[in-house]
mmCIF file of C-alpha atoms in Angstrom:
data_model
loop_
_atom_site.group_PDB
_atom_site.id
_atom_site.type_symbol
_atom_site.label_atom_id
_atom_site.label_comp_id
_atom_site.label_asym_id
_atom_site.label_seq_id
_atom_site.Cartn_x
_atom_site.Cartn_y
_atom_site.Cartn_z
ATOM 1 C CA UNK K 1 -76.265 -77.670 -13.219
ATOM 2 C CA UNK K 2 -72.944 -77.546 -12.949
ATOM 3 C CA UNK K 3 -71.183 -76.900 -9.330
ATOM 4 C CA UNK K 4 -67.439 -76.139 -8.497
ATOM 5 C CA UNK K 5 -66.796 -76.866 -5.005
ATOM 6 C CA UNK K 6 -62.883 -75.590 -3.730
ATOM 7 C CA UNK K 7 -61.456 -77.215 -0.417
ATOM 8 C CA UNK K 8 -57.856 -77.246 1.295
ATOM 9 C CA UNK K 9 -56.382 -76.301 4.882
ATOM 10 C CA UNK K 10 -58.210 -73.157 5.973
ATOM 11 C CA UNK K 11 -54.932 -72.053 7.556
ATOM 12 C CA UNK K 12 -51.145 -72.255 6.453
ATOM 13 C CA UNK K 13 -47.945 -71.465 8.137
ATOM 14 C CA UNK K 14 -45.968 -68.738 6.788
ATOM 15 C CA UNK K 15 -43.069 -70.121 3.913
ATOM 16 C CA UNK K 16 -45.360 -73.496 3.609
ATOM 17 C CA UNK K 17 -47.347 -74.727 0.705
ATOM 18 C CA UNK K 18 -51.210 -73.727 -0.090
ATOM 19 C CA UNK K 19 -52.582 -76.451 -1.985
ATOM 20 C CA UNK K 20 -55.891 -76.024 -2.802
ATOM 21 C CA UNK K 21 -58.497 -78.534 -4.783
ATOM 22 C CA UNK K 22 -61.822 -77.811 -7.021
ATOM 23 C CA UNK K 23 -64.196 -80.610 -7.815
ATOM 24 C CA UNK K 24 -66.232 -80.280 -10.447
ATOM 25 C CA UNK K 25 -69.600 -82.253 -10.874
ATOM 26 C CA UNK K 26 -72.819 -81.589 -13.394
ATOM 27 C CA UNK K 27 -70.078 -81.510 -15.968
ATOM 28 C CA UNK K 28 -66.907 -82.755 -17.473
ATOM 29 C CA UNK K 29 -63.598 -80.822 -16.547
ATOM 30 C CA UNK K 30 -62.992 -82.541 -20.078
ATOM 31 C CA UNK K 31 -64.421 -79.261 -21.987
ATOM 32 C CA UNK K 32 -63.393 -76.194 -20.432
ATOM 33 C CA UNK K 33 -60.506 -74.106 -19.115
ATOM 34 C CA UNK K 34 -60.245 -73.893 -15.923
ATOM 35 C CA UNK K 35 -59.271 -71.018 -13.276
ATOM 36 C CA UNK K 36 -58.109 -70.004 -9.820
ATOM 37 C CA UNK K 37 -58.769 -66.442 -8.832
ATOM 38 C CA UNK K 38 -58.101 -65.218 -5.103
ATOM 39 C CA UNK K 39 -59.410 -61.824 -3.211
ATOM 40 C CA UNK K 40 -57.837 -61.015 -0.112
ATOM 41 C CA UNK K 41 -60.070 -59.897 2.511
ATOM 42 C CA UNK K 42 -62.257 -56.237 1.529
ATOM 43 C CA UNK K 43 -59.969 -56.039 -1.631
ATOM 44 C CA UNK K 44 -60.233 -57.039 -5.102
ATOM 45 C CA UNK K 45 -59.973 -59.685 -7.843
ATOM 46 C CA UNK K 46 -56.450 -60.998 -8.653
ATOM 47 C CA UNK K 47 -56.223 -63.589 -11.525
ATOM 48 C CA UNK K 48 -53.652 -66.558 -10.477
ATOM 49 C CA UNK K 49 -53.899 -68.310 -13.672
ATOM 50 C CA UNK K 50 -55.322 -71.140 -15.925
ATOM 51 C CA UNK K 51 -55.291 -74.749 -16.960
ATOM 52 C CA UNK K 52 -56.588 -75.347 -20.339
ATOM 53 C CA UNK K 53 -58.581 -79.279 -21.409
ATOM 54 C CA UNK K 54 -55.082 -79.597 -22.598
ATOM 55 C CA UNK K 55 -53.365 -79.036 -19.918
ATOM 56 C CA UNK K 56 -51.594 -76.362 -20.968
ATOM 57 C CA UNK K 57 -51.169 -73.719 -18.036
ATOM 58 C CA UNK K 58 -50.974 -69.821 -17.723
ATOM 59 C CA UNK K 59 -49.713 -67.897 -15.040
ATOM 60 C CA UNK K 60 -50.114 -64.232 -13.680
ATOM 61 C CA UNK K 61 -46.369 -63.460 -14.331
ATOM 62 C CA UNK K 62 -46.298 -61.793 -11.002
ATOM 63 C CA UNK K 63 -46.921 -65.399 -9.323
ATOM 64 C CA UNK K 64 -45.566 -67.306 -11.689
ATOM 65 C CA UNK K 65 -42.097 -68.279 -9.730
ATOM 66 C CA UNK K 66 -44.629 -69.786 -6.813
ATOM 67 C CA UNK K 67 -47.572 -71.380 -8.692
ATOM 68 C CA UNK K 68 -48.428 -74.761 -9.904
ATOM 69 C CA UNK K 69 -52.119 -75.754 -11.247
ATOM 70 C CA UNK K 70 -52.953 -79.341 -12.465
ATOM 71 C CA UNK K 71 -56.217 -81.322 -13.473
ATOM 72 C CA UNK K 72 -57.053 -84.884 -12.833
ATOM 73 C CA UNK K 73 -59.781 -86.020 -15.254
ATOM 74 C CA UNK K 74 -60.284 -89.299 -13.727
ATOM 75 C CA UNK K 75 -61.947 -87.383 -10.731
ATOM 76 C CA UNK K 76 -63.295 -84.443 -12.398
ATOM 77 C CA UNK K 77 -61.388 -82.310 -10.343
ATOM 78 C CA UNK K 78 -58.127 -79.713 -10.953
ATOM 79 C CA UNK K 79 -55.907 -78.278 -8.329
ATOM 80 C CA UNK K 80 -53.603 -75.167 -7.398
ATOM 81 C CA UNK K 81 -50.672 -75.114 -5.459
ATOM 82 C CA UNK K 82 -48.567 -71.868 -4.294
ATOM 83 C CA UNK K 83 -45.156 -72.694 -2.669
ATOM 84 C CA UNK K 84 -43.434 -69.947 0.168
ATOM 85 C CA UNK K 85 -46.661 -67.960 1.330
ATOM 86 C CA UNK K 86 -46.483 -65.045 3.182
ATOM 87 C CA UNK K 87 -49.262 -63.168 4.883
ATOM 88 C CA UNK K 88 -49.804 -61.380 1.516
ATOM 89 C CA UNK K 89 -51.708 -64.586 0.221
ATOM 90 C CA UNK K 90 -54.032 -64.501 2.765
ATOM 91 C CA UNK K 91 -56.953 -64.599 0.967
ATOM 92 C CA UNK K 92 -60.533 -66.165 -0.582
ATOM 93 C CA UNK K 93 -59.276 -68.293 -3.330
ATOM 94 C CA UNK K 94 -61.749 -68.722 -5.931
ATOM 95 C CA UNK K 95 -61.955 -71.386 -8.483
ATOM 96 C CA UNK K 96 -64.415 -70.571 -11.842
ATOM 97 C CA UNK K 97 -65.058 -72.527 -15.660
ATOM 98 C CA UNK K 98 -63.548 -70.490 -18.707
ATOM 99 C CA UNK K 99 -67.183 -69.220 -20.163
ATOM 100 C CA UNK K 100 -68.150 -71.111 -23.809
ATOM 101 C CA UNK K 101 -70.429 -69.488 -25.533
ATOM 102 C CA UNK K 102 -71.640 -69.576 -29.476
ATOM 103 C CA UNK K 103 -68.941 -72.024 -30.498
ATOM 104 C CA UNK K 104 -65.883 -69.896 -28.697
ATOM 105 C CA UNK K 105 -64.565 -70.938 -24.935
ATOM 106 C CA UNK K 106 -62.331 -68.400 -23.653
ATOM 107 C CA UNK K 107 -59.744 -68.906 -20.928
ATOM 108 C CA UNK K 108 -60.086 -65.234 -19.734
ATOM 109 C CA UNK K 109 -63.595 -65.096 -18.630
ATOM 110 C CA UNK K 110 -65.728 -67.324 -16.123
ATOM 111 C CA UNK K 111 -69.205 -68.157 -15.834
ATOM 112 C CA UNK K 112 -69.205 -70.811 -13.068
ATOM 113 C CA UNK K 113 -67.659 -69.918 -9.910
ATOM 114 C CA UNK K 114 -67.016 -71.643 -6.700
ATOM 115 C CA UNK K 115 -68.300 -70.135 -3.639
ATOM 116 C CA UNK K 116 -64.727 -69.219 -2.627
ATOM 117 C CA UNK K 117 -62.476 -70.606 0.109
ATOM 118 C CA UNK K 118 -61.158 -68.597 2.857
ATOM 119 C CA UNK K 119 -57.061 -69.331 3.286
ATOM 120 C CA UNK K 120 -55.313 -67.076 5.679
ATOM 121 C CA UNK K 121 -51.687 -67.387 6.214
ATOM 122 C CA UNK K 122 -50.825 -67.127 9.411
ATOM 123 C CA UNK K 123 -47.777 -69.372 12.255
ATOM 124 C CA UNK C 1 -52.828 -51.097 -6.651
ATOM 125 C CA UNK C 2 -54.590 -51.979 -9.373
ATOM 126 C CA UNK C 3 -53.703 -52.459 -13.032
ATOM 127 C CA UNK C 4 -57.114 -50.935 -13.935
ATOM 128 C CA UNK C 5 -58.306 -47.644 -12.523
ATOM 129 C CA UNK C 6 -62.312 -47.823 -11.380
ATOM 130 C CA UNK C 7 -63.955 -45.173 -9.479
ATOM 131 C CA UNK C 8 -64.445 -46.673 -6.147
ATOM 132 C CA UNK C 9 -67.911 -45.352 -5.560
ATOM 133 C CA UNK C 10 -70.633 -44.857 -7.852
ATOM 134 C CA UNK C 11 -75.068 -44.372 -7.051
ATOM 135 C CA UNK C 12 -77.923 -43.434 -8.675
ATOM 136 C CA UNK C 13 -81.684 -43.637 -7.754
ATOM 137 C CA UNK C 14 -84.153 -46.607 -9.224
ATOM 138 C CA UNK C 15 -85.279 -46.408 -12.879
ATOM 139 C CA UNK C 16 -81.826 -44.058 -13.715
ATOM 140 C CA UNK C 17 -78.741 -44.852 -15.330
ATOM 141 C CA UNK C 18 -74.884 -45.153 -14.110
ATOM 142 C CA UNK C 19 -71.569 -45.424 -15.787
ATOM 143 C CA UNK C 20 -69.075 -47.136 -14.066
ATOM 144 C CA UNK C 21 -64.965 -46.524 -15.707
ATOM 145 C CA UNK C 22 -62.421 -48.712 -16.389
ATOM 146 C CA UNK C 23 -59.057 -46.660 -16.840
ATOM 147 C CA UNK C 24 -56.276 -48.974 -18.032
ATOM 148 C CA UNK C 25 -53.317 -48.149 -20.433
ATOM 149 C CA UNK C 26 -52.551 -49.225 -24.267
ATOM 150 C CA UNK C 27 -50.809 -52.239 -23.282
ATOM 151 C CA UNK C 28 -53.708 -53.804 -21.638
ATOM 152 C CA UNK C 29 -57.831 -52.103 -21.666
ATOM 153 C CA UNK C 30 -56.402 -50.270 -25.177
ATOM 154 C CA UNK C 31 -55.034 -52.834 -26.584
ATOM 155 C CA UNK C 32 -57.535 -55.950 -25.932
ATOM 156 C CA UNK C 33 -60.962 -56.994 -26.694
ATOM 157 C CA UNK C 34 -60.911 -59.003 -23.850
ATOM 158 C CA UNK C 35 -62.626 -56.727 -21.883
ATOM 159 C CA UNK C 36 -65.080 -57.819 -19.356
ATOM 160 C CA UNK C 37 -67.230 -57.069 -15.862
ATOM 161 C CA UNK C 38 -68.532 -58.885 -12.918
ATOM 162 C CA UNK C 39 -70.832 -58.438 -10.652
ATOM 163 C CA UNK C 40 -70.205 -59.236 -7.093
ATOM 164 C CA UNK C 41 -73.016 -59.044 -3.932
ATOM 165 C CA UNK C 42 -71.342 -59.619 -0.379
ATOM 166 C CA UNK C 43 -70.470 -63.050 0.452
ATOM 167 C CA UNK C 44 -71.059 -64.070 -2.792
ATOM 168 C CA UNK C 45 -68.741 -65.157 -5.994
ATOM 169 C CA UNK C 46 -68.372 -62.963 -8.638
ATOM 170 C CA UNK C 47 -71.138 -63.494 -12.357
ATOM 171 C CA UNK C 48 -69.732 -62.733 -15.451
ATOM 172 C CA UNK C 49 -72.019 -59.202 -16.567
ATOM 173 C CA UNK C 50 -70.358 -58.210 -19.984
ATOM 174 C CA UNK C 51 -67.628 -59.755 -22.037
ATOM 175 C CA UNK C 52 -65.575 -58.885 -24.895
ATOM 176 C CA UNK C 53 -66.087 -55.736 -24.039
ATOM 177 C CA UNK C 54 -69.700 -55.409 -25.284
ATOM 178 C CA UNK C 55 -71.316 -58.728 -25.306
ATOM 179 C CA UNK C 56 -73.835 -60.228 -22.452
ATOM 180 C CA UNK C 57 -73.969 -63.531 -21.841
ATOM 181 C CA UNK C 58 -77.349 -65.297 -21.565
ATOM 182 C CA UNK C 59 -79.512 -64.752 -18.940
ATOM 183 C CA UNK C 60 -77.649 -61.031 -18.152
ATOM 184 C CA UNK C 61 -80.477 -58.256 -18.447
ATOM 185 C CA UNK C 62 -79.923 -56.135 -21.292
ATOM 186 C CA UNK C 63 -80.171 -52.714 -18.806
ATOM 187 C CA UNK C 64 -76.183 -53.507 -18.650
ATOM 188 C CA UNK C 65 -74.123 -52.900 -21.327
ATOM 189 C CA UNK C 66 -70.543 -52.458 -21.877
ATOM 190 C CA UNK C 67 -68.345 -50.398 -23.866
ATOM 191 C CA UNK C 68 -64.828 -48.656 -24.940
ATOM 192 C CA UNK C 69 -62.988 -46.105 -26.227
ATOM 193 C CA UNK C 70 -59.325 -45.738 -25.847
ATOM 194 C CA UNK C 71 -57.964 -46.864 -22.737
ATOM 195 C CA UNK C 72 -61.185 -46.984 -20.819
ATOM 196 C CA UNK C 73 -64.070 -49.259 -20.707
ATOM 197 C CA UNK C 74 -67.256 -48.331 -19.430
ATOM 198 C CA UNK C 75 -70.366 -50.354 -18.192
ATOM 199 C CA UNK C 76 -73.305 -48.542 -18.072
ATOM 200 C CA UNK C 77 -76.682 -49.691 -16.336
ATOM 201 C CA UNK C 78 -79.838 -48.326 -17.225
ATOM 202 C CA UNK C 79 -83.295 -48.423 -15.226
ATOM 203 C CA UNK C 80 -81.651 -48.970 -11.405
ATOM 204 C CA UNK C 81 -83.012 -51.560 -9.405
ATOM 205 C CA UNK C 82 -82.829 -52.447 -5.981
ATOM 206 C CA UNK C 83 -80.767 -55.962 -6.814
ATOM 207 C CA UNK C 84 -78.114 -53.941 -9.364
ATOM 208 C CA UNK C 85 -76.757 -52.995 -5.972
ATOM 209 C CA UNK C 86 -73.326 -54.733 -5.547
ATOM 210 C CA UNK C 87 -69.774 -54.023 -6.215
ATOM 211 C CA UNK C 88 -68.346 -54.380 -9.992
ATOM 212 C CA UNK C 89 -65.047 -55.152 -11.107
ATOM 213 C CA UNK C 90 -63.405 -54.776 -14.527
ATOM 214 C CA UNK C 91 -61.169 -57.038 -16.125
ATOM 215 C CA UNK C 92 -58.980 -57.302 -19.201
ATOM 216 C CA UNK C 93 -55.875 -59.265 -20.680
ATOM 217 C CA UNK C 94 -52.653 -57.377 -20.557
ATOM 218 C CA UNK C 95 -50.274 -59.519 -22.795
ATOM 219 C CA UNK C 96 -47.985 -61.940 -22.034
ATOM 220 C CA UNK C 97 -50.206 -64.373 -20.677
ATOM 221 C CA UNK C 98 -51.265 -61.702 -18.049
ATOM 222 C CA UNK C 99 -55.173 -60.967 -17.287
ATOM 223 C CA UNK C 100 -55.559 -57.948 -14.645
ATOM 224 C CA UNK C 101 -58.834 -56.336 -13.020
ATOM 225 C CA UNK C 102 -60.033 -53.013 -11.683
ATOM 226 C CA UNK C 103 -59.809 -52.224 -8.447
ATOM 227 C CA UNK C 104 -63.734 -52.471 -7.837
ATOM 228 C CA UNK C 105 -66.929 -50.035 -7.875
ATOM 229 C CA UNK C 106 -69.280 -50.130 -5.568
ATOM 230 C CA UNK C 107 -72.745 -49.532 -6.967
ATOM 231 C CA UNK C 108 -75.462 -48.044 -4.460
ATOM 232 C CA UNK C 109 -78.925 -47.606 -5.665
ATOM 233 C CA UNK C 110 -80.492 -44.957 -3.712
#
């Protein structure tokens, strides 16, 4: 079964650096495209962007200017990291698989999800 | 705000059906079969309901089922049950490289 486990500082200063990491295990990161997705406290879903098996990355253009996402296949594991945060990216950061199904993998839906870490900007 | 427009409340008693909307403009729900919907309880991560627009992945009952026309997607669950209770968000790709979602519906089953 495959399991996506995120983990990073719970708590970042204001203008600093959220740098966030999701292992992967039952699986190889090898396959599939790969995802962060945040939701600030009692709000919604807000797509940060993507990292393909080819490294290739997308970006929601809105954080583009601020975000960074990378995988390491040696350790199965892929990371995000958003530069100058404010108190507006205060939120649970998500990581998730791009969903494969009948031949097709898709980059813009998710099947496995992490169980979400909380990151709350904050001096 | 959102880039898609969902109803933030819908309900409906066990065994009936609900639509829940997914208003989004030409340049994104209107323009895209990637159209999809999540289901998410409290506390918990979001699962993947319906994608392009229509299709269920395995293991999703088929008493959900998605749909469009125009600018809006709908997902529509028939025969309530207790555990369809949860909040549902709608997503879709918006060009250039952009994926946005609904604002969220919460589903009560009465």
């Amino acid at each position: 079964q495959v399991q996506l486990q995120e983990s990073g500082p719970g708590l970042v200063k204001p203008s600093e650096t959220l740098s966030l990491t999701c292992s992967v295990s039952g699986g190889s990161i090898g396959t599939y495209s790969w995802s962060w997705i945040r939701q600030p406290p009692g709000k919604g879903l807000e797509w940060i962007g993507y990292i393909s098996n080819s490294a290739t990355t997308k970006y929601n253009p809105s954080l583009k200017s601020r975000v960074t996402m990378s995988v390491d296949t040696s350790k199965n594991r892929f990371s995000l990291k958003l530069t100058s945060v404010t108190a507006a990216d205060t939120a649970v950061y998500y990581c998730a698989r791009g969903f494969c199904s009948g031949g097709s993998c898709y980059s813009r839906f998710w099947d496995y999800w992490g169980q979400g870490a909380l990151v709350t900007v904050s001096s | 705000q959102s880039a898609l427009t969902q109803p933030p409340s819908a309900s409906g008693s066990p065994g009936q059906s609900v639509t829940i909307s997914c208003t989004g403009t030409s340049s994104d729900v209107g323009d895209s079969n990637y159209v999809s919907w999540y289901q998410q309880h409290p506390g918990k991560a979001p699962k993947l309901m319906i994608y392009e627009v229509t299709k269920r992945p395995s293991g999703v009952p088929d008493r959900f089922s998605g749909s469009k026309s125009g600018n809006t997607a709908s997902l529509t669950v028939s025969g309530l049950q207790s555990e369809d209770e949860a909040d549902y968000y709608c997503s879709s790709y918006a060009g250039s490289n952009n994926l946005v979602f609904g604002g969220g519906t919460k589903l009560t089953v009465l």
